[in-house]
Amino acid sequence: MRVVVLGSAAGGGFPQWNCGCAVCRLYWSGDPRVRRRTQSSLAVSGDDGRSWALFNASPDIREQIGSTKALWPRDLRDTPICSVVLTNGDVDHIGGLISLREGARFQMFATPEILGILGSNSVFQVLSEPLTPRKAIHLEEPFEAAPGVTVTPFAVPGKVALFLEGGGNLKTDERSGNTIGLEVKGRDGRVFFYIPGCADIDAELVRRISGASLVFFDGTVWHDDEMAERGVGTKTGRRMGHLPVSGKDGSLARLRAAGVKRAVYVHINNTNPMLIDGSPEARAVAAAGYAVGHDGMEVEP
Ligand code: MLT
Ligand code: MN
Ligand code: ZN
């Protein structure tokens, strides 16, 4: 399999267009220790790059395709992108679908919950049958996302999309088709996990990823209360459905304890100091043997 990180940032990207937090400010001032990052998406091929599945379609997809030669058309009105698999319904993961209109042929795979979001927003009718069929996927039922790429979706602790939260009692760590992870298997038998949004690494998730050779994992915030610390918001990471990286219950410690051999952080929020090359936080990730993902990063499963 070939795996390329198309976008490594969380919703809003890095730097975020309207943000002057300490990390974004480094970018705006030209500091070479931070690099631009687009919103969360991964491209996977199981046939040596002939066809590709996109895991999530970010609002930055046009730019991501532009900077990824493997995804360029090879003929008149052509794309090697054969499918899009959605892992939740937030704007950073579905917004790019709208840019994929123009009469291309590809399949959309999503849980009934996420298909419900697409179905109830008429703007997504720009993508319609028969060119772009919407296929329902079901938890724990494997499907072929692209030739040689078998995906098993599974629920992880999470919540509904931000724009569906409403005002009532919100469960931020429920398991449902609203937030899924993907177990991805190639023809060569290699397996990796893609989990860009996850509120907790609990015993059930530990069982699944235990000893995994490669996990792409939610790197939204370093500290649970980072948004407040940085003065840009009041929500904690967990409240947003994102387990923080640091701390004794954070993802870095939990992934290590689960024996995960390689982890690559994706879906990184603009406030997260691990975005700064050489920062203590970036060094802590490297010291654990893991990586802070960046756009264009190709990872061998
Ligand atoms: C998130 O992952 O928390 C969302 O991307 C929030 C958003 O839509 O901005
Ligand atoms: Mn997101
Ligand atoms: Zn910022």
Short mmCIF file of C-alpha atoms and ligand atoms in Angstrom, two decimals:
data_model
loop_
_atom_site.label_atom_id
_atom_site.label_comp_id
_atom_site.label_asym_id
_atom_site.label_seq_id
_atom_site.Cartn_x
_atom_site.Cartn_y
_atom_site.Cartn_z
CA MET A 1 0.00 0.00 0.00
CA ARG A 2 0.95 3.62 -0.49
CA VAL A 3 -0.22 6.12 2.10
CA VAL A 4 0.13 9.90 1.78
CA VAL A 5 -0.89 12.47 4.38
CA LEU A 6 -2.73 15.05 2.28
CA GLY A 7 -3.63 17.28 5.20
CA SER A 8 -2.30 17.04 8.74
CA ALA A 9 -4.13 19.90 10.47
CA ALA A 10 -7.47 19.89 12.28
CA GLY A 11 -10.49 21.97 11.29
CA GLY A 12 -9.32 25.46 10.32
CA GLY A 13 -5.89 24.29 9.16
CA PHE A 14 -2.58 25.80 10.19
CA PRO A 15 -2.28 28.69 10.44
CA GLN A 16 -5.98 29.28 10.96
CA TRP A 17 -7.09 32.24 8.84
CA ASN A 18 -8.34 34.32 11.76
CA CYS A 19 -5.92 33.24 14.49
CA GLY A 20 -3.14 35.12 16.19
CA CYS A 21 -2.40 32.53 18.90
CA ALA A 22 1.22 31.98 19.88
CA VAL A 23 1.70 29.14 17.36
CA CYS A 24 -0.11 30.80 14.45
CA ARG A 25 1.84 34.00 15.14
CA LEU A 26 5.07 32.15 14.44
CA TYR A 27 3.80 31.39 10.96
CA TRP A 28 2.52 34.91 10.33
CA SER A 29 5.95 36.26 11.33
CA GLY A 30 7.81 33.94 8.96
CA ASP A 31 9.36 31.67 11.60
CA PRO A 32 10.86 28.64 9.76
CA ARG A 33 10.10 26.28 12.67
CA VAL A 34 6.44 26.02 11.65
CA ARG A 35 5.06 24.88 8.32
CA ARG A 36 1.71 25.43 6.72
CA ARG A 37 -0.69 22.52 7.06
CA THR A 38 -3.98 21.85 5.33
CA GLN A 39 -7.02 20.15 6.85
CA SER A 40 -7.29 16.50 7.72
CA SER A 41 -7.15 13.90 4.92
CA LEU A 42 -5.22 10.79 3.91
CA ALA A 43 -4.78 9.17 0.45
CA VAL A 44 -4.31 5.40 0.19
CA SER A 45 -3.53 3.21 -2.82
CA GLY A 46 -3.44 -0.58 -2.90
CA ASP A 47 -2.43 -0.94 -6.54
CA ASP A 48 0.84 0.92 -6.64
CA GLY A 49 -0.69 4.34 -7.18
CA ARG A 50 -3.05 3.56 -10.08
CA SER A 51 -6.13 4.32 -7.98
CA TRP A 52 -6.59 6.06 -4.67
CA ALA A 53 -9.09 6.18 -1.85
CA LEU A 54 -9.29 9.44 0.07
CA PHE A 55 -10.00 9.13 3.76
CA ASN A 56 -12.01 12.32 4.36
CA ALA A 57 -12.48 15.18 1.91
CA SER A 58 -11.18 18.40 3.41
CA PRO A 59 -12.11 21.92 2.27
CA ASP A 60 -8.46 22.14 1.14
CA ILE A 61 -8.77 19.23 -1.26
CA ARG A 62 -8.18 21.25 -4.40
CA GLU A 63 -4.87 22.45 -3.04
CA GLN A 64 -4.02 18.95 -1.76
CA ILE A 65 -4.58 17.42 -5.19
CA GLY A 66 -2.54 20.21 -6.75
CA SER A 67 0.45 19.39 -4.60
CA THR A 68 0.16 15.58 -4.94
CA LYS A 69 1.14 14.47 -8.43
CA ALA A 70 -0.18 10.94 -7.89
CA LEU A 71 -3.71 12.41 -7.75
CA TRP A 72 -3.54 14.38 -11.01
CA PRO A 73 -5.74 13.45 -14.00
CA ARG A 74 -4.05 11.22 -16.58
CA ASP A 75 -6.54 11.67 -19.37
CA LEU A 76 -9.35 13.91 -20.59
CA ARG A 77 -11.73 14.37 -17.63
CA ASP A 78 -10.06 11.78 -15.42
CA THR A 79 -9.09 11.17 -11.82
CA PRO A 80 -7.23 8.37 -10.08
CA ILE A 81 -9.41 9.06 -7.01
CA CYS A 82 -11.88 6.19 -6.93
CA SER A 83 -13.50 6.75 -3.55
CA VAL A 84 -13.89 8.94 -0.49
CA VAL A 85 -14.37 7.34 2.94
CA LEU A 86 -15.71 9.62 5.69
CA THR A 87 -14.84 9.16 9.35
CA ASN A 88 -17.16 11.83 10.79
CA GLY A 89 -19.42 14.64 9.64
CA ASP A 90 -17.43 17.72 10.63
CA VAL A 91 -16.76 20.37 8.00
CA ASP A 92 -13.03 19.60 7.84
CA HIS A 93 -13.90 16.07 6.67
CA ILE A 94 -16.87 16.59 4.36
CA GLY A 95 -16.45 20.15 3.05
CA GLY A 96 -14.17 19.03 0.21
CA LEU A 97 -16.86 16.86 -1.33
CA ILE A 98 -18.34 20.00 -2.82
CA SER A 99 -15.09 20.66 -4.67
CA LEU A 100 -15.22 17.16 -6.16
CA ARG A 101 -18.22 17.98 -8.38
CA GLU A 102 -17.57 18.44 -12.16
CA GLY A 103 -18.76 15.05 -13.30
CA ALA A 104 -16.08 12.72 -12.02
CA ARG A 105 -16.89 9.15 -11.16
CA PHE A 106 -16.09 7.97 -7.63
CA GLN A 107 -17.79 6.29 -4.70
CA MET A 108 -18.59 7.78 -1.32
CA PHE A 109 -18.49 5.48 1.67
CA ALA A 110 -19.97 6.59 4.99
CA THR A 111 -21.99 5.32 7.91
CA PRO A 112 -25.78 5.85 7.86
CA GLU A 113 -25.27 8.69 10.38
CA ILE A 114 -22.91 10.59 8.08
CA LEU A 115 -24.93 9.78 4.97
CA GLY A 116 -27.82 11.38 6.87
CA ILE A 117 -25.86 14.62 7.08
CA LEU A 118 -25.10 14.56 3.36
CA GLY A 119 -28.72 13.68 2.61
CA SER A 120 -30.15 16.51 4.67
CA ASN A 121 -27.95 19.22 3.15
CA SER A 122 -29.06 19.84 -0.41
CA VAL A 123 -25.74 21.36 -1.46
CA PHE A 124 -24.33 17.81 -1.57
CA GLN A 125 -26.73 17.04 -4.39
CA VAL A 126 -24.00 18.44 -6.65
CA LEU A 127 -22.69 14.91 -6.24
CA SER A 128 -25.33 12.49 -7.44
CA GLU A 129 -26.00 9.05 -8.83
CA PRO A 130 -24.99 7.43 -11.08
CA LEU A 131 -21.56 9.10 -11.10
CA THR A 132 -21.06 9.36 -7.36
CA PRO A 133 -23.00 6.66 -5.54
CA ARG A 134 -23.24 6.87 -1.76
CA LYS A 135 -22.58 3.53 -0.15
CA ALA A 136 -23.55 2.86 3.45
CA ILE A 137 -20.83 1.21 5.45
CA HIS A 138 -21.45 -0.61 8.70
CA LEU A 139 -19.38 -0.99 11.84
CA GLU A 140 -17.14 -4.06 11.78
CA GLU A 141 -18.10 -4.92 8.18
CA PRO A 142 -15.09 -4.83 5.83
CA PHE A 143 -15.43 -3.27 2.37
CA GLU A 144 -13.08 -2.57 -0.52
CA ALA A 145 -12.39 1.19 -0.61
CA ALA A 146 -10.04 0.91 -3.60
CA PRO A 147 -8.46 -2.03 -5.46
CA GLY A 148 -6.34 -3.80 -2.85
CA VAL A 149 -7.48 -1.63 0.06
CA THR A 150 -9.83 -3.40 2.48
CA VAL A 151 -11.27 -1.19 5.19
CA THR A 152 -13.04 -2.23 8.37
CA PRO A 153 -14.83 0.70 10.05
CA PHE A 154 -15.16 0.67 13.83
CA ALA A 155 -16.70 3.09 16.30
CA VAL A 156 -14.41 5.09 18.57
CA PRO A 157 -15.42 7.33 21.50
CA GLY A 158 -16.65 10.58 19.99
CA LYS A 159 -19.61 12.82 19.35
CA VAL A 160 -21.86 14.19 16.63
CA ALA A 161 -20.57 16.87 14.25
CA LEU A 162 -20.04 20.33 15.77
CA PHE A 163 -22.98 21.82 13.85
CA LEU A 164 -25.34 19.14 15.21
CA GLU A 165 -24.42 19.53 18.88
CA GLY A 166 -27.46 21.62 19.78
CA GLY A 167 -27.89 22.92 23.30
CA GLY A 168 -28.89 19.81 25.21
CA ASN A 169 -26.99 17.08 26.95
CA LEU A 170 -24.09 16.20 24.72
CA LYS A 171 -22.30 12.87 24.98
CA THR A 172 -18.72 13.53 23.94
CA ASP A 173 -17.43 9.96 24.15
CA GLU A 174 -20.19 7.74 22.82
CA ARG A 175 -19.56 4.96 20.32
CA SER A 176 -21.68 5.28 17.19
CA GLY A 177 -21.39 5.72 13.46
CA ASN A 178 -20.87 9.46 14.08
CA THR A 179 -17.15 8.97 14.74
CA ILE A 180 -15.29 6.02 13.34
CA GLY A 181 -11.78 4.74 12.93
CA LEU A 182 -10.62 2.65 9.98
CA GLU A 183 -8.62 -0.55 10.03
CA VAL A 184 -6.95 -0.73 6.63
CA LYS A 185 -5.50 -3.86 5.09
CA GLY A 186 -3.54 -4.16 1.86
CA ARG A 187 -3.15 -7.15 -0.44
CA ASP A 188 0.23 -7.76 1.11
CA GLY A 189 -1.50 -8.29 4.46
CA ARG A 190 -0.11 -5.12 5.97
CA VAL A 191 -2.49 -3.33 8.29
CA PHE A 192 -2.66 0.21 9.58
CA PHE A 193 -5.21 2.25 11.52
CA TYR A 194 -6.59 5.70 10.74
CA ILE A 195 -8.19 7.43 13.74
CA PRO A 196 -8.24 11.21 13.15
CA GLY A 197 -10.87 11.98 15.80
CA CYS A 198 -11.12 10.12 19.09
CA ALA A 199 -12.16 11.15 22.60
CA ASP A 200 -10.51 8.31 24.50
CA ILE A 201 -8.21 5.32 24.15
CA ASP A 202 -10.20 2.97 26.34
CA ALA A 203 -9.78 -0.76 26.91
CA GLU A 204 -11.81 -1.62 23.81
CA LEU A 205 -9.66 0.54 21.55
CA VAL A 206 -6.47 -0.71 23.21
CA ARG A 207 -7.50 -4.29 22.36
CA ARG A 208 -7.91 -3.34 18.72
CA ILE A 209 -4.70 -1.39 18.20
CA SER A 210 -2.52 -3.36 20.60
CA GLY A 211 0.87 -4.01 19.00
CA ALA A 212 -0.15 -2.26 15.75
CA SER A 213 2.71 -1.42 13.43
CA LEU A 214 1.20 1.91 12.31
CA VAL A 215 -1.55 4.16 13.67
CA PHE A 216 -2.51 7.61 12.37
CA PHE A 217 -4.00 9.24 15.44
CA ASP A 218 -5.88 12.35 16.55
CA GLY A 219 -3.31 15.00 17.52
CA THR A 220 -5.75 17.88 17.97
CA VAL A 221 -4.55 19.31 21.27
CA TRP A 222 -1.45 18.87 23.41
CA HIS A 223 -3.19 19.87 26.68
CA ASP A 224 -6.83 19.25 27.35
CA ASP A 225 -7.30 22.91 28.31
CA GLU A 226 -5.00 24.34 25.65
CA MET A 227 -7.68 26.45 23.94
CA ALA A 228 -8.36 28.29 27.23
CA GLU A 229 -4.63 28.52 28.04
CA ARG A 230 -4.04 30.16 24.68
CA GLY A 231 -7.00 32.47 25.16
CA VAL A 232 -8.79 31.31 22.01
CA GLY A 233 -11.74 29.42 23.48
CA THR A 234 -13.27 27.71 26.46
CA LYS A 235 -13.79 24.15 25.30
CA THR A 236 -11.45 21.40 26.41
CA GLY A 237 -10.07 18.88 23.95
CA ARG A 238 -12.24 16.15 25.45
CA ARG A 239 -15.31 18.37 25.17
CA MET A 240 -14.54 18.64 21.45
CA GLY A 241 -14.24 14.85 21.22
CA HIS A 242 -10.44 14.86 21.11
CA LEU A 243 -8.16 13.10 23.59
CA PRO A 244 -5.13 15.31 24.35
CA VAL A 245 -1.68 14.09 23.34
CA SER A 246 0.07 14.81 26.67
CA GLY A 247 -0.50 13.67 30.22
CA LYS A 248 -0.60 10.29 31.85
CA ASP A 249 -3.95 9.51 30.21
CA GLY A 250 -3.04 11.26 26.97
CA SER A 251 -2.66 9.54 23.63
CA LEU A 252 1.14 9.50 23.65
CA ALA A 253 1.27 7.47 26.87
CA ARG A 254 -1.72 5.31 25.90
CA LEU A 255 -0.42 4.46 22.42
CA ARG A 256 2.94 3.54 23.89
CA ALA A 257 1.31 1.42 26.58
CA ALA A 258 -0.71 -0.35 23.87
CA GLY A 259 2.54 -1.33 22.18
CA VAL A 260 1.81 0.70 19.03
CA LYS A 261 5.10 0.64 17.13
CA ARG A 262 4.65 3.67 14.90
CA ALA A 263 2.17 6.47 15.37
CA VAL A 264 1.78 9.52 13.17
CA TYR A 265 -0.24 12.41 14.58
CA VAL A 266 -2.74 14.01 12.23
CA HIS A 267 -5.71 16.39 12.69
CA ILE A 268 -3.46 18.76 14.66
CA ASN A 269 -5.04 21.99 15.92
CA ASN A 270 -3.28 25.30 15.27
CA THR A 271 -2.82 25.85 19.02
CA ASN A 272 -0.82 22.63 19.52
CA PRO A 273 2.84 23.44 20.33
CA MET A 274 4.03 20.14 18.82
CA LEU A 275 3.58 21.94 15.48
CA ILE A 276 6.77 23.87 16.30
CA ASP A 277 9.83 21.96 15.08
CA GLY A 278 12.24 21.44 17.94
CA SER A 279 9.77 22.44 20.67
CA PRO A 280 9.78 20.36 23.86
CA GLU A 281 6.43 18.92 22.76
CA ALA A 282 7.68 17.94 19.29
CA ARG A 283 10.74 16.39 20.93
CA ALA A 284 8.56 14.42 23.35
CA VAL A 285 6.68 12.89 20.40
CA ALA A 286 9.95 11.99 18.67
CA ALA A 287 11.38 10.58 21.90
CA ALA A 288 8.42 8.19 22.06
CA GLY A 289 9.40 7.01 18.57
CA TYR A 290 6.36 8.67 17.00
CA ALA A 291 5.92 11.44 14.44
CA VAL A 292 4.09 14.73 14.07
CA GLY A 293 2.46 14.36 10.66
CA HIS A 294 2.92 16.96 7.95
CA ASP A 295 1.35 17.50 4.56
CA GLY A 296 2.85 15.41 1.78
CA MET A 297 4.31 12.87 4.22
CA GLU A 298 4.37 9.42 2.63
CA VAL A 299 4.32 6.59 5.15
CA GLU A 300 5.13 2.96 4.42
CA PRO A 301 2.62 0.75 6.27
C1 MLT B 1 -13.35 19.01 15.19
O1 MLT B 1 -12.71 18.02 14.82
O2 MLT B 1 -13.46 19.27 16.40
C2 MLT B 1 -14.03 19.80 14.12
O3 MLT B 1 -13.28 19.77 12.95
C3 MLT B 1 -14.47 21.14 14.52
C4 MLT B 1 -14.82 21.99 13.33
O4 MLT B 1 -15.67 21.60 12.51
O5 MLT B 1 -14.21 23.04 13.20
MN MN B 2 -12.14 17.86 12.80
ZN ZN B 3 -3.79 29.69 16.18
#
